[in-house]
Short mmCIF file of C-alpha atoms and ligand atoms in Angstrom, two decimals:
data_model
loop_
_atom_site.label_atom_id
_atom_site.label_comp_id
_atom_site.label_asym_id
_atom_site.label_seq_id
_atom_site.Cartn_x
_atom_site.Cartn_y
_atom_site.Cartn_z
CA UNK A 1 19.68 -91.96 65.44
CA UNK A 2 19.65 -95.58 64.36
CA UNK A 3 22.85 -97.25 63.49
CA UNK A 4 23.08 -100.32 61.05
CA UNK A 5 25.92 -102.72 60.60
CA UNK A 6 26.66 -102.96 56.70
CA UNK A 7 26.91 -106.24 55.17
CA UNK A 8 30.46 -107.09 54.23
CA UNK A 9 30.77 -110.37 52.32
CA UNK A 10 33.39 -112.65 53.93
CA UNK A 11 33.91 -110.40 56.97
CA UNK A 12 30.78 -109.64 58.88
CA UNK A 13 29.98 -113.42 59.35
CA UNK A 14 28.33 -114.77 62.42
CA UNK A 15 31.41 -115.33 64.39
CA UNK A 16 32.39 -111.63 63.81
CA UNK A 17 28.76 -110.49 64.55
CA UNK A 18 28.41 -112.57 67.74
CA UNK A 19 31.91 -111.32 68.93
CA UNK A 20 31.03 -107.72 68.13
CA UNK A 21 27.74 -108.05 70.25
CA UNK A 22 29.72 -109.15 73.14
CA UNK A 23 31.94 -106.04 73.17
CA UNK A 24 30.13 -103.35 71.52
CA UNK A 25 26.86 -101.27 72.10
CA UNK A 26 25.13 -98.94 69.71
CA UNK A 27 24.23 -101.19 66.72
CA UNK A 28 20.37 -101.51 66.26
CA UNK A 29 20.20 -103.42 62.99
CA UNK A 30 22.61 -105.63 61.09
CA UNK A 31 22.10 -106.62 57.36
CA UNK A 32 23.72 -109.84 56.73
CA UNK A 33 26.11 -110.60 53.92
CA UNK A 34 24.35 -111.56 50.70
CA UNK A 35 22.82 -115.02 49.98
CA UNK A 36 22.23 -116.07 46.43
CA UNK A 37 18.48 -116.93 45.85
CA UNK A 38 17.72 -120.45 44.54
CA UNK A 39 14.59 -122.21 43.14
CA UNK A 40 12.59 -124.62 45.54
CA UNK A 41 14.04 -127.49 43.63
CA UNK A 42 17.62 -126.36 44.10
CA UNK A 43 16.90 -125.59 47.66
CA UNK A 44 15.63 -129.25 48.25
CA UNK A 45 18.84 -130.52 46.83
CA UNK A 46 21.19 -128.18 48.77
CA UNK A 47 22.26 -129.46 52.26
CA UNK A 48 21.41 -126.04 53.84
CA UNK A 49 22.74 -127.10 57.14
CA UNK A 50 26.14 -127.57 55.73
CA UNK A 51 26.13 -124.52 53.25
CA UNK A 52 28.56 -121.89 54.43
CA UNK A 53 26.16 -118.93 53.49
CA UNK A 54 23.09 -120.59 54.94
CA UNK A 55 24.79 -121.49 58.07
CA UNK A 56 25.56 -117.73 58.67
CA UNK A 57 21.89 -117.03 58.90
CA UNK A 58 20.71 -120.23 60.70
CA UNK A 59 18.98 -119.44 64.02
CA UNK A 60 21.25 -121.65 66.06
CA UNK A 61 24.29 -119.44 65.01
CA UNK A 62 22.32 -116.23 65.61
CA UNK A 63 20.72 -116.79 69.14
CA UNK A 64 19.05 -113.33 69.49
CA UNK A 65 17.28 -113.96 66.11
CA UNK A 66 15.65 -117.21 67.51
CA UNK A 67 14.20 -115.07 70.45
CA UNK A 68 13.25 -112.14 68.34
CA UNK A 69 11.33 -114.30 65.83
CA UNK A 70 9.00 -115.48 68.67
CA UNK A 71 5.51 -114.02 68.41
CA UNK A 72 6.65 -111.92 65.41
CA UNK A 73 4.34 -113.86 62.97
CA UNK A 74 1.25 -112.76 65.02
CA UNK A 75 2.36 -109.22 65.54
CA UNK A 76 2.92 -108.73 61.68
CA UNK A 77 5.49 -105.85 62.59
CA UNK A 78 8.72 -105.73 60.87
CA UNK A 79 11.78 -106.93 62.97
CA UNK A 80 13.50 -103.59 62.58
CA UNK A 81 10.55 -101.67 64.03
CA UNK A 82 10.81 -103.63 67.20
CA UNK A 83 14.36 -102.46 67.50
CA UNK A 84 17.10 -104.28 69.54
CA UNK A 85 16.01 -107.46 70.99
CA UNK A 86 17.61 -108.36 74.44
CA UNK A 87 20.22 -105.72 73.77
CA UNK A 88 21.24 -107.38 70.45
CA UNK A 89 20.81 -105.98 66.96
CA UNK A 90 17.97 -107.12 64.67
CA UNK A 91 19.19 -109.20 61.72
CA UNK A 92 17.88 -108.79 58.23
CA UNK A 93 19.15 -111.42 55.61
CA UNK A 94 20.30 -110.03 52.31
CA UNK A 95 19.41 -111.74 48.97
CA UNK A 96 21.33 -111.70 45.65
CA UNK A 97 19.74 -112.72 42.39
CA UNK A 98 17.41 -111.46 39.47
CA UNK A 99 14.63 -114.11 39.19
CA UNK A 100 11.33 -113.34 40.86
CA UNK A 101 10.33 -116.99 41.22
CA UNK A 102 13.82 -117.78 42.98
CA UNK A 103 13.19 -114.88 45.57
CA UNK A 104 9.77 -116.19 46.32
CA UNK A 105 11.18 -119.65 46.98
CA UNK A 106 14.11 -118.51 49.12
CA UNK A 107 11.88 -116.17 51.11
CA UNK A 108 9.61 -119.08 51.79
CA UNK A 109 12.43 -121.15 52.99
CA UNK A 110 13.92 -118.43 55.25
CA UNK A 111 10.46 -117.71 56.68
CA UNK A 112 10.54 -121.23 58.35
CA UNK A 113 13.61 -119.84 60.17
CA UNK A 114 11.62 -116.89 61.58
CA UNK A 115 12.78 -114.30 59.04
CA UNK A 116 10.27 -111.90 57.62
CA UNK A 117 12.52 -108.87 56.79
CA UNK A 118 14.62 -109.21 53.53
CA UNK A 119 17.03 -106.93 51.76
CA UNK A 120 17.94 -107.21 48.02
CA UNK A 121 21.43 -106.37 47.10
CA UNK A 122 21.44 -104.49 43.70
CA UNK A 123 24.63 -102.60 44.67
CA UNK A 124 27.56 -105.25 44.49
CA UNK A 125 30.02 -103.98 41.87
CA UNK A 126 32.07 -107.37 41.57
CA UNK A 127 32.65 -108.18 37.86
CA UNK A 128 31.58 -111.81 38.26
CA UNK A 129 28.31 -110.66 39.64
CA UNK A 130 27.79 -107.60 37.41
CA UNK A 131 28.18 -109.74 34.20
CA UNK A 132 25.28 -111.97 35.39
CA UNK A 133 22.89 -109.02 35.87
CA UNK A 134 23.08 -109.33 39.62
CA UNK A 135 24.20 -106.82 42.14
CA UNK A 136 24.48 -103.42 40.35
CA UNK A 137 24.59 -105.21 37.14
CA UNK A 138 20.84 -105.15 37.17
CA UNK A 139 20.38 -101.43 37.68
CA UNK A 140 20.35 -100.63 33.98
CA UNK A 141 17.35 -102.88 33.78
CA UNK A 142 14.46 -101.52 35.67
CA UNK A 143 11.88 -103.82 34.49
CA UNK A 144 13.80 -106.61 35.96
CA UNK A 145 14.11 -104.87 39.24
CA UNK A 146 10.35 -104.09 39.24
CA UNK A 147 9.44 -107.77 38.52
CA UNK A 148 11.24 -108.96 41.69
CA UNK A 149 10.04 -106.12 43.82
CA UNK A 150 6.42 -106.75 42.67
CA UNK A 151 6.64 -110.44 43.37
CA UNK A 152 8.22 -110.18 46.88
CA UNK A 153 6.17 -107.38 48.16
CA UNK A 154 3.00 -109.19 47.28
CA UNK A 155 4.07 -111.97 49.89
CA UNK A 156 1.99 -111.85 52.99
CA UNK A 157 3.65 -110.47 56.13
CA UNK A 158 7.07 -110.16 54.40
CA UNK A 159 8.95 -106.69 54.58
CA UNK A 160 11.17 -106.13 51.57
CA UNK A 161 13.84 -103.53 51.08
CA UNK A 162 16.80 -102.76 48.67
CA UNK A 163 20.41 -101.71 48.99
CA UNK A 164 21.59 -99.84 45.91
CA UNK A 165 24.20 -97.76 44.45
CA UNK A 166 23.80 -94.69 42.04
CA UNK A 167 23.74 -97.10 39.10
CA UNK A 168 26.21 -99.30 37.25
CA UNK A 169 27.53 -96.59 34.83
CA UNK A 170 25.21 -93.63 35.25
CA UNK A 171 23.04 -91.98 37.94
CA UNK A 172 20.07 -92.07 35.67
CA UNK A 173 19.72 -95.73 36.40
CA UNK A 174 19.09 -95.04 40.19
CA UNK A 175 16.68 -92.23 39.41
CA UNK A 176 14.60 -94.40 37.13
CA UNK A 177 14.65 -97.25 39.78
CA UNK A 178 13.87 -94.97 42.77
CA UNK A 179 10.78 -93.43 40.86
CA UNK A 180 9.44 -97.15 40.04
CA UNK A 181 10.05 -98.16 43.72
CA UNK A 182 7.42 -95.52 44.85
CA UNK A 183 4.73 -97.70 43.48
CA UNK A 184 5.60 -100.48 46.08
CA UNK A 185 5.31 -100.87 49.72
CA UNK A 186 9.07 -101.17 50.72
CA UNK A 187 10.38 -101.24 54.31
CA UNK A 188 13.31 -98.88 53.38
CA UNK A 189 16.03 -98.30 50.78
CA UNK A 190 19.75 -98.18 51.49
CA UNK A 191 21.68 -95.99 49.28
CA UNK A 192 25.50 -96.15 48.85
CA UNK A 193 26.13 -93.10 46.63
CA UNK A 194 28.74 -94.29 44.27
CA UNK A 195 28.45 -95.85 40.78
CA UNK A 196 29.32 -99.58 40.29
CA UNK A 197 32.16 -98.66 37.93
CA UNK A 198 33.83 -96.70 40.65
CA UNK A 199 33.84 -99.70 42.95
CA UNK A 200 34.93 -97.87 46.24
CA UNK A 201 37.01 -95.23 44.61
CA UNK A 202 36.36 -91.50 44.82
CA UNK A 203 33.94 -89.80 47.25
CA UNK A 204 30.26 -90.59 47.71
CA UNK A 205 28.21 -88.27 45.60
CA UNK A 206 26.17 -86.29 48.04
CA UNK A 207 24.54 -84.15 45.31
CA UNK A 208 23.29 -87.23 43.55
CA UNK A 209 22.03 -88.43 46.92
CA UNK A 210 20.10 -85.20 47.43
CA UNK A 211 18.46 -85.80 43.96
CA UNK A 212 17.45 -89.28 45.07
CA UNK A 213 16.03 -88.12 48.38
CA UNK A 214 13.82 -85.60 46.55
CA UNK A 215 12.49 -88.38 44.24
CA UNK A 216 11.86 -91.14 46.79
CA UNK A 217 8.90 -91.66 49.16
CA UNK A 218 10.72 -94.25 51.11
CA UNK A 219 12.72 -94.18 54.22
CA UNK A 220 16.38 -93.94 53.32
CA UNK A 221 19.39 -95.46 55.16
CA UNK A 222 22.62 -93.95 54.16
CA UNK A 223 25.90 -95.88 53.65
CA UNK A 224 29.28 -94.72 52.77
CA UNK A 225 32.64 -93.41 54.06
CA UNK A 226 31.55 -92.56 57.68
CA UNK A 227 34.67 -93.50 59.53
CA UNK A 228 34.59 -91.21 62.54
CA UNK A 229 32.35 -88.99 64.84
CA UNK A 230 33.52 -86.05 62.60
CA UNK A 231 32.42 -87.67 59.45
CA UNK A 232 29.10 -88.29 60.88
CA UNK A 233 28.64 -84.79 62.07
CA UNK A 234 29.37 -83.44 58.62
CA UNK A 235 26.95 -85.96 57.13
CA UNK A 236 24.13 -84.99 59.70
CA UNK A 237 24.68 -81.38 58.80
CA UNK A 238 24.21 -81.87 55.12
CA UNK A 239 21.39 -84.33 55.59
CA UNK A 240 19.42 -83.56 58.81
CA UNK A 241 16.46 -85.38 57.40
CA UNK A 242 18.09 -88.76 57.53
CA UNK A 243 18.36 -90.49 60.88
CA UNK A 244 19.44 -93.87 60.06
CA UNK A 245 23.17 -94.47 59.20
CA UNK A 246 24.93 -97.81 58.18
CA UNK A 247 28.51 -98.23 59.10
CA UNK A 248 30.90 -100.63 57.20
CA UNK A 249 34.72 -100.20 56.91
CA UNK A 250 34.67 -97.49 59.57
CA UNK A 251 33.22 -99.84 62.05
CA UNK A 252 35.68 -102.73 60.99
CA UNK A 253 38.54 -100.17 61.65
CA UNK A 254 36.99 -98.94 64.96
CA UNK A 255 34.47 -101.44 66.44
CA UNK A 256 33.29 -98.69 68.90
CA UNK A 257 32.37 -96.20 66.20
CA UNK A 258 28.59 -96.78 66.60
CA UNK A 259 28.93 -96.13 70.39
CA UNK A 260 31.07 -93.01 69.78
CA UNK A 261 28.57 -91.68 67.37
CA UNK A 262 25.74 -92.16 69.66
CA UNK A 263 27.55 -90.56 72.51
CA UNK A 264 28.72 -87.67 70.22
CA UNK A 265 32.50 -88.17 71.03
CA UNK A 266 35.29 -90.56 70.52
CA UNK A 267 36.12 -93.00 73.57
CA UNK A 268 39.08 -91.77 75.58
CA UNK A 269 42.25 -93.35 74.16
CA UNK A 270 43.03 -95.55 77.36
CA UNK A 271 39.50 -96.91 77.46
CA UNK A 272 39.58 -97.50 73.69
CA UNK A 273 42.83 -99.40 73.91
CA UNK A 274 41.64 -101.56 76.88
CA UNK A 275 38.35 -102.60 75.37
CA UNK A 276 39.96 -103.05 71.82
CA UNK A 277 42.51 -105.57 73.41
CA UNK A 278 39.65 -107.47 74.92
CA UNK A 279 37.61 -107.43 71.75
CA UNK A 280 40.64 -108.71 69.70
CA UNK A 281 41.41 -111.36 72.20
CA UNK A 282 37.90 -112.72 72.00
CA UNK A 283 37.82 -112.35 68.13
CA UNK A 284 41.10 -114.13 67.55
CA UNK A 285 40.16 -116.97 69.91
CA UNK A 286 36.58 -117.22 68.30
CA UNK A 287 37.95 -117.28 64.78
CA UNK A 288 40.49 -120.19 65.78
CA UNK A 289 37.79 -122.20 67.46
CA UNK A 290 35.53 -121.95 64.45
CA UNK A 291 37.71 -121.60 61.41
CA UNK A 292 41.03 -123.35 62.42
CA UNK A 293 44.46 -121.78 62.41
CA UNK A 294 44.64 -120.98 58.59
CA UNK A 295 41.12 -119.71 58.40
CA UNK A 296 41.57 -117.58 61.42
CA UNK A 297 44.76 -115.96 60.22
CA UNK A 298 43.02 -115.30 56.77
CA UNK A 299 40.03 -113.57 58.57
CA UNK A 300 42.41 -111.72 60.76
CA UNK A 301 44.62 -110.52 57.99
CA UNK A 302 41.54 -109.12 56.30
CA UNK A 303 40.54 -107.21 59.39
CA UNK A 304 44.13 -105.77 59.90
CA UNK A 305 43.73 -103.99 56.66
CA UNK A 306 41.18 -101.94 58.53
CA UNK A 307 42.66 -102.02 62.09
CA UNK A 308 45.86 -100.73 60.55
CA UNK A 309 44.23 -97.37 59.72
CA UNK A 310 43.09 -96.82 63.40
CA UNK A 311 46.37 -98.02 65.00
CA UNK A 312 48.29 -96.00 62.39
CA UNK A 313 50.42 -98.74 61.07
CA UNK A 314 52.71 -97.69 58.16
CA UNK A 315 52.41 -99.63 54.73
CA UNK A 316 55.75 -101.29 55.32
CA UNK A 317 54.59 -102.36 58.79
CA UNK A 318 51.25 -103.71 57.42
CA UNK A 319 53.00 -105.61 54.64
CA UNK A 320 55.40 -107.31 57.08
CA UNK A 321 52.39 -108.31 59.15
CA UNK A 322 50.58 -109.75 56.25
CA UNK A 323 53.53 -111.89 55.47
CA UNK A 324 53.01 -113.92 58.81
CA UNK A 325 51.08 -117.10 58.11
CA UNK A 326 51.50 -118.86 61.45
CA UNK A 327 48.39 -118.17 63.80
CA UNK A 328 50.54 -117.95 67.10
CA UNK A 329 53.07 -115.77 65.53
CA UNK A 330 50.34 -113.67 64.05
CA UNK A 331 48.49 -113.18 67.29
CA UNK A 332 51.63 -112.49 69.25
CA UNK A 333 52.67 -109.71 66.89
CA UNK A 334 49.41 -108.18 66.57
CA UNK A 335 48.84 -108.12 70.50
CA UNK A 336 52.33 -106.43 70.86
CA UNK A 337 51.14 -103.77 68.28
CA UNK A 338 47.88 -103.21 70.21
CA UNK A 339 49.57 -102.88 73.62
CA UNK A 340 52.23 -100.51 72.48
C1 FMN B 1 34.75 -106.32 51.35
C2 FMN B 1 33.42 -105.69 51.12
C3 FMN B 1 32.34 -106.47 51.14
C4 FMN B 1 30.97 -106.05 50.96
N1 FMN B 1 30.00 -106.89 50.96
C5 FMN B 1 28.66 -106.44 50.80
C6 FMN B 1 27.52 -107.26 50.76
O1 FMN B 1 27.48 -108.48 50.88
N2 FMN B 1 26.33 -106.78 50.55
C7 FMN B 1 26.24 -105.45 50.26
O2 FMN B 1 25.00 -104.97 50.07
N3 FMN B 1 27.24 -104.59 50.32
C8 FMN B 1 28.53 -105.02 50.55
N4 FMN B 1 29.55 -104.16 50.68
C9 FMN B 1 29.30 -102.78 50.65
C10 FMN B 1 29.13 -102.21 52.16
O3 FMN B 1 27.95 -102.73 52.71
C11 FMN B 1 28.97 -100.66 52.06
O4 FMN B 1 27.68 -100.27 51.45
C12 FMN B 1 30.09 -99.91 51.45
O5 FMN B 1 31.28 -100.49 51.98
C13 FMN B 1 30.16 -98.41 51.81
O6 FMN B 1 30.05 -98.09 53.27
P1 FMN B 1 31.25 -97.95 54.12
O7 FMN B 1 32.18 -96.94 53.58
O8 FMN B 1 30.73 -97.60 55.49
O9 FMN B 1 32.15 -99.20 54.18
C14 FMN B 1 30.78 -104.63 50.78
C15 FMN B 1 31.95 -103.78 50.93
C16 FMN B 1 33.12 -104.30 51.19
C17 FMN B 1 34.39 -103.34 51.11
#
């Protein structure tokens, strides 16, 4: 079984990923949070080295990527086929947009940094994205999807993939897209089986996933609501043909989830607590160093919405915690919760 780290915009940034790599085993591939595509002209004008989203992908902030890219051009194999490099997950940038020419220009710019695998986000349900026919807002327009896929899959040595939902408003959207994708040589398709209008409500629709599996000729990576070893076992029982699993919110809540799934059992509580305390100390100091007190508290508060589930905080306790704005007080309070 291969385990993938899901892209979570604003959360799985390079500080988070590099910290995770120092403490956690079991993640084979990470898809990076989305980067909007731009024309060559715009790219020339943008100071990429100072742009937050581009900095997240830059080789100097992703040390393992730099090594992994070496010799890659000659080999012509997809990064993800090579598997973990030096014990670290393979990184795949994710792109967001809807103009084929901008994709071609952005892919060319990122290839200079040694990236050859690219994932396209046609699943984001955020209103400001959807109204611009991006994310899952493009799913009702299969011709637009096909135009981008045709342009990027035609680029030499580039491996392209999509991450999608069931549709914006109806499942027929993904059925049409999946059928059309069969005409192209894609590396894989990630499916999060919810509609865009559902956001993250309700349960992933496994029946519709089954239907898409019967229609696709591509390798499918599953994403959605796997939060424990037991969830994973249930999913494996239903979909024994799938061997690649993407973890998102479950792995935020429990950073050792990938490891637990691979070993087939949760960590013992004492070991979990010790390792989580180490991870949290590293994470909070890393975020402080790179993002300053205000930025670090903002990031940590976001993560505590997930940690709270694992550490079984009540709503009242979480609300009280989220009212703290001072870094030192926040870290002291949270460390006390962890050691309790
Ligand atoms: C806060 C947040 C940010 C996300 N950002 C992205 C993103 O940048 N790109 C993407 O393809 N999916 C994004 N997703 C979707 C996740 O990658 C994943 O598919 C989804 O959360 C379902 O999986 P999970 O239940 O394991 O979290 C995001 C989800 C959340 C909750």
